[in-house]
Structure formats: C-alpha cells, structure tokens
Amino acid sequence: MTVHFIGAGPGAPDLITVRGRDLLARSPVCLFAGSLVPRELLGWCPEGARVIDTAPMSLDEIIAEFQLAHDAGQDVARLHSGDLSIWSAMGEQLRRLRHLGIPFDITPGVPAFAAASAALERELTLPEVAQSVVLTRTNGRASSMPATETLSAFARTKATLAIHLSIHTLQSIVEDLIPHYGGDGAVAVVYRASWPDQRIVSGTLSNIVARVAEAPLERTALIFVGAVLASEDFRESALYDPDYRRRFRGPSEGAPR
C-alpha cells in the first residue's frame, strides 16, 4: 500500500502528467482538493473507487483516511493542485505518514506559474534582463511570512517576481515594488491559468490596481512583476549562436577555432 501524492497541474485536466494519471487510474482511494482540482480528473479513478473531497476536512481527518486505506491494503491517490513542491500543505501530511510508518511517494505536477507564463506567451528569464525567478507570496491567514522574506528584499535584485496567493493585497504590493521597479514597471495578473475562465490583466505598477478593479479577480490569481514582461530588444542567447561551441555542436564552418 502506498499513498501517492500527485500534482494535478494548474487546472486544465490534460495538464496532469502521464504518471499521475496512471497512478490515479489504479488507486482504489482518491483524496482530492476539491476547491482547486478539476473534477474532470476524477474520471480517471477506477470504477467503485472511494473518492473524498478534502476541502472541508481537517488534517486529522485526512490522516485517518490514509490510515484506513493502509489497514485495508489500498493505494491512495492524493491529488493536490499545481505542483507539490510549493504551498501544497504536503509537508505536514508527510511528517504524519513517516511517524505512522505509512509508505508514500510523490509525483510532481505542472506548477501554476509555468501555466501562467505560457498563457502570457513570455519566458520569465531573458539574457541580460533577468536570470532569476522569485516564487513568493504575502502574509495570509494560513501562513505568515518569515521576517527576512519581504517583497522589498526580493525586488532589490530586479528579478522576475511571481507572487502567489496575494491578489487581495495588490495595492500594498504595488506600494512595496514601485521604489524598485518604477511606476512603469511591467505587471501581469493571470487569473485561473489554463482553466476555461482564464483571464489576463496587464499593465504597469502605476495602473494595475485600477485595471484589476474594472473586473475584480479572486484568490486564484498570480501576479508577475519584472522587465521580462515587456522586453523585446533583449540580446539573443548564445546557446544557438552558430559560433557558440558546445558539446553537441562545434563552431560553424569558417568560424574562429
């Protein structure tokens, strides 16, 4: 028996990995985060599977379901939205399972920021513009931020920021970031990336609050800030330069050796 933690992807049912889909299809028990995981994915569950929405459940209740399945020798598919490596609340479940001696494994999923970047048709790292992406959030009821992790601190690097779970604090975010990116700093807000009702609001730090207010967005929105969102005159990567020597391609004919 194994508890399979599976990243269900950002929303579109076909963005689950093949491995995740196959594990789901052969697990007689499925626990899924009903507030964020598309119910279309449950169609992969085997006939007669015990399917449980964990949205209204406490951690103790979730662990009790794991224990029940373990005692019955039944595999569990534990579906979380996006990817499990960030803000999944998986850590405390793994700690309990280790203590109970219940086996588990982890299958990664497509993260929301990757789906949002695809929706924007933008690369988040561009040569000599930004080579780092900061995945962060602001204080919330479920988890406060460590004192050293502030938007201002991250913004000083001018890296691309991907700010999760924070659309409700957009005005405060703008105030923190304008000193570093300027009022004309590029911003894009992606709501429910890859879902049928996906929406994108683009602008600058000086006007994004007003633009979002025209059609308010809820919590499942991701805020990007950084020069890569508006850069068109960036230097091309040397990776595909004909004179760039690398393991799988020598210099072009006539190029210096």
Coordinates of C-alpha atoms in Angstrom, one line a residue:
M1 CA 0.0 0.0 0.0
T2 CA 1.3 3.5 -0.9
V3 CA -0.1 7.0 -0.6
H4 CA 0.6 8.6 -4.0
F5 CA 0.9 12.4 -3.7
I6 CA 0.1 13.7 -7.2
G7 CA 0.5 17.2 -8.6
A8 CA -2.7 17.6 -10.6
G9 CA -1.5 20.6 -12.5
P10 CA -2.8 24.1 -12.7
G11 CA -6.3 23.5 -13.9
A12 CA -6.7 22.1 -17.4
P13 CA -7.4 18.3 -16.9
D14 CA -4.9 17.3 -19.6
L15 CA -2.0 19.0 -17.9
I16 CA -1.7 16.2 -15.3
T17 CA 1.4 14.1 -16.0
V18 CA 1.0 10.6 -17.6
R19 CA 2.5 9.1 -14.4
G20 CA 0.0 11.0 -12.2
R21 CA -2.9 9.9 -14.4
D22 CA -1.8 6.3 -14.3
L23 CA -1.5 6.3 -10.6
L24 CA -4.9 7.8 -10.2
A25 CA -6.4 5.2 -12.5
R26 CA -5.2 2.3 -10.4
S27 CA -5.8 3.7 -6.9
P28 CA -9.0 2.4 -5.2
V29 CA -9.0 5.5 -2.9
C30 CA -8.7 9.1 -4.1
L31 CA -8.4 12.2 -1.8
F32 CA -8.6 15.4 -3.8
A33 CA -8.5 19.1 -3.0
G34 CA -12.0 19.9 -4.3
S35 CA -11.7 23.7 -4.2
L36 CA -8.8 23.7 -6.8
V37 CA -8.6 20.3 -8.6
P38 CA -10.9 20.0 -11.6
R39 CA -13.4 17.3 -11.1
E40 CA -12.9 16.0 -14.7
L41 CA -9.7 14.3 -13.4
L42 CA -11.9 12.1 -11.2
G43 CA -13.0 10.4 -14.4
W44 CA -9.6 8.5 -14.3
C45 CA -10.4 6.9 -11.0
P46 CA -11.2 3.2 -11.2
E47 CA -14.8 2.1 -11.1
G48 CA -16.0 1.8 -7.5
A49 CA -13.2 4.0 -6.1
R50 CA -13.7 5.7 -2.8
V51 CA -13.5 9.4 -3.7
I52 CA -13.2 12.0 -1.0
D53 CA -13.1 15.8 -1.2
T54 CA -10.7 17.1 1.4
A55 CA -11.7 20.8 1.1
P56 CA -13.8 20.7 4.3
M57 CA -11.6 18.2 6.2
S58 CA -9.0 18.7 8.9
L59 CA -5.5 17.3 8.8
D60 CA -6.5 14.7 11.4
E61 CA -9.5 13.6 9.3
I62 CA -7.2 13.3 6.2
I63 CA -4.7 11.2 8.1
A64 CA -7.5 9.0 9.4
E65 CA -8.4 8.2 5.7
F66 CA -4.8 7.3 5.0
Q67 CA -4.7 5.0 8.0
L68 CA -8.0 3.4 7.0
A69 CA -6.7 2.7 3.5
H70 CA -3.4 1.4 4.9
D71 CA -5.2 -1.0 7.2
A72 CA -7.2 -2.2 4.1
G73 CA -4.1 -2.5 1.9
Q74 CA -5.4 0.0 -0.6
D75 CA -3.3 2.5 -2.5
V76 CA -4.4 6.2 -2.2
A77 CA -4.1 8.9 -4.9
R78 CA -3.8 12.2 -3.0
L79 CA -4.4 14.9 -5.6
H80 CA -3.2 18.4 -5.0
S81 CA -3.4 21.3 -7.4
G82 CA -0.4 22.6 -9.3
D83 CA 2.9 21.1 -8.1
L84 CA 3.5 19.7 -4.7
S85 CA 6.8 21.5 -4.0
I86 CA 5.3 24.8 -3.1
W87 CA 2.3 25.8 -0.9
S88 CA 0.7 22.4 -1.1
A89 CA 0.4 21.7 2.7
M90 CA 2.0 18.4 1.8
G91 CA 4.8 18.7 4.4
E92 CA 2.7 18.1 7.5
Q93 CA 1.0 15.1 5.8
L94 CA 4.4 13.6 5.0
R95 CA 5.5 14.1 8.6
R96 CA 2.5 12.3 9.9
L97 CA 2.9 9.4 7.4
R98 CA 6.5 9.0 8.4
H99 CA 5.5 8.8 12.1
L100 CA 2.9 6.2 11.3
G101 CA 5.1 4.2 9.0
I102 CA 2.8 4.5 6.0
P103 CA 4.6 4.4 2.7
F104 CA 4.2 7.3 0.2
D105 CA 5.7 8.6 -3.0
I106 CA 5.5 12.0 -4.8
T107 CA 4.7 12.7 -8.5
P108 CA 5.3 16.3 -9.5
G109 CA 2.9 18.4 -11.5
V110 CA 2.8 21.4 -13.7
P111 CA 3.0 24.5 -11.4
A112 CA 0.7 27.4 -11.7
F113 CA 3.5 29.9 -12.5
A114 CA 4.5 27.8 -15.5
A115 CA 0.9 27.7 -16.8
A116 CA 0.6 31.4 -16.3
S117 CA 3.8 32.1 -18.1
A118 CA 2.6 30.0 -21.0
A119 CA -0.7 32.0 -21.0
L120 CA 1.3 35.2 -21.2
E121 CA 3.5 33.8 -24.0
R122 CA 6.5 35.0 -22.1
E123 CA 9.8 33.5 -20.9
L124 CA 10.5 34.5 -17.3
T125 CA 14.3 34.6 -17.8
L126 CA 15.8 36.6 -20.7
P127 CA 19.5 37.2 -21.4
E128 CA 20.9 40.3 -19.5
V129 CA 17.3 41.2 -18.4
A130 CA 16.6 38.7 -15.7
Q131 CA 18.1 35.3 -14.9
S132 CA 16.2 34.6 -11.7
V133 CA 12.6 34.0 -10.8
V134 CA 11.4 34.5 -7.3
L135 CA 8.3 32.5 -6.2
T136 CA 6.8 34.2 -3.2
R137 CA 3.6 35.3 -1.5
T138 CA 2.5 37.8 1.1
N139 CA 1.2 37.2 4.6
G140 CA -2.0 35.1 4.8
R141 CA -4.2 33.6 7.4
A142 CA -2.9 30.1 6.8
S143 CA 0.8 31.1 6.9
S144 CA 2.7 34.2 7.8
M145 CA 5.9 35.2 6.0
P146 CA 9.3 35.0 7.7
A147 CA 10.6 38.4 8.7
T148 CA 13.5 38.2 6.3
E149 CA 11.3 37.4 3.2
T150 CA 9.9 40.7 2.1
L151 CA 8.9 41.9 -1.4
S152 CA 11.2 44.8 -1.0
A153 CA 14.2 42.5 -0.3
F154 CA 13.4 40.4 -3.4
A155 CA 12.7 43.5 -5.5
R156 CA 16.1 44.9 -4.9
T157 CA 17.5 42.2 -7.2
K158 CA 15.2 43.2 -10.1
A159 CA 14.5 39.5 -10.6
T160 CA 11.2 38.4 -12.1
L161 CA 8.7 38.1 -9.3
A162 CA 5.9 35.5 -9.3
I163 CA 3.7 36.5 -6.4
H164 CA 1.1 33.8 -5.4
L165 CA -2.0 33.9 -3.2
S166 CA -1.8 37.7 -2.9
I167 CA -4.3 39.4 -5.2
H168 CA -6.2 40.7 -2.2
T169 CA -3.1 42.7 -1.2
L170 CA -2.4 44.2 -4.7
Q171 CA -2.4 47.8 -3.5
S172 CA 0.2 47.0 -0.8
I173 CA 2.3 45.0 -3.3
V174 CA 2.4 48.0 -5.7
E175 CA 3.5 50.3 -2.9
D176 CA 6.3 47.9 -2.0
L177 CA 7.6 47.4 -5.5
I178 CA 7.3 50.9 -7.2
P179 CA 10.5 52.1 -5.4
H180 CA 12.4 49.3 -7.1
Y181 CA 10.8 48.7 -10.5
G182 CA 9.4 52.2 -11.0
G183 CA 5.8 53.2 -11.8
D184 CA 6.3 52.0 -15.4
G185 CA 7.4 48.5 -14.2
A186 CA 5.6 45.8 -16.1
V187 CA 2.9 43.8 -14.4
A188 CA 0.7 40.9 -15.4
V189 CA -2.0 39.3 -13.4
V190 CA -3.2 35.8 -14.6
Y191 CA -6.4 34.5 -13.1
R192 CA -7.0 30.7 -13.1
A193 CA -4.3 29.9 -15.6
S194 CA -5.3 27.1 -18.0
W195 CA -8.9 27.0 -16.8
P196 CA -11.7 27.7 -19.2
D197 CA -12.4 31.1 -17.5
Q198 CA -8.7 32.1 -17.5
R199 CA -8.2 35.9 -17.6
I200 CA -5.2 38.1 -18.0
V201 CA -4.8 41.8 -16.9
S202 CA -1.6 43.5 -17.9
G203 CA -0.3 47.0 -17.1
T204 CA 2.3 48.8 -15.1
L205 CA 2.7 49.2 -11.3
S206 CA 1.1 52.7 -11.7
N207 CA -2.1 51.5 -13.3
I208 CA -2.6 47.8 -12.4
V209 CA -4.8 48.4 -9.4
A210 CA -7.2 50.4 -11.4
R211 CA -7.2 47.8 -14.3
V212 CA -7.9 44.9 -11.9
A213 CA -10.7 46.9 -10.2
E214 CA -12.5 47.1 -13.5
A215 CA -13.1 43.3 -13.3
P216 CA -12.1 42.1 -9.8
L217 CA -10.2 38.9 -9.6
E218 CA -10.4 36.3 -6.8
R219 CA -7.7 34.4 -4.9
T220 CA -6.7 32.1 -7.7
A221 CA -4.6 34.8 -9.5
L222 CA -0.9 35.1 -9.9
I223 CA 0.9 38.4 -10.1
F224 CA 4.1 38.7 -12.2
V225 CA 6.4 41.7 -12.0
G226 CA 9.5 42.3 -14.0
A227 CA 11.2 43.7 -17.1
V228 CA 10.9 40.3 -18.9
L229 CA 7.1 41.0 -19.3
A230 CA 7.8 44.0 -21.7
S231 CA 11.3 43.3 -23.1
E232 CA 11.5 42.9 -26.9
D233 CA 15.0 44.2 -27.6
F234 CA 16.9 41.7 -25.4
R235 CA 20.1 40.1 -26.6
E236 CA 19.7 36.7 -28.2
S237 CA 21.0 33.7 -26.2
A238 CA 24.5 32.5 -27.2
L239 CA 23.1 29.0 -26.9
Y240 CA 22.0 28.9 -30.5
D241 CA 24.7 31.3 -31.9
P242 CA 26.4 29.5 -34.8
D243 CA 29.8 30.3 -33.4
Y244 CA 29.0 29.1 -29.9
R245 CA 30.9 25.9 -29.1
R246 CA 29.2 23.3 -27.0
R247 CA 29.2 19.6 -26.5
F248 CA 26.7 18.7 -29.2
R249 CA 27.7 21.3 -31.8
G250 CA 31.1 22.6 -32.9
P251 CA 31.8 26.0 -34.3
S252 CA 30.3 26.8 -37.8
E253 CA 32.4 26.4 -40.9
G254 CA 34.8 29.3 -41.1
A255 CA 34.4 30.4 -37.5
P256 CA 37.4 31.0 -35.4
R257 CA 38.7 27.9 -33.6

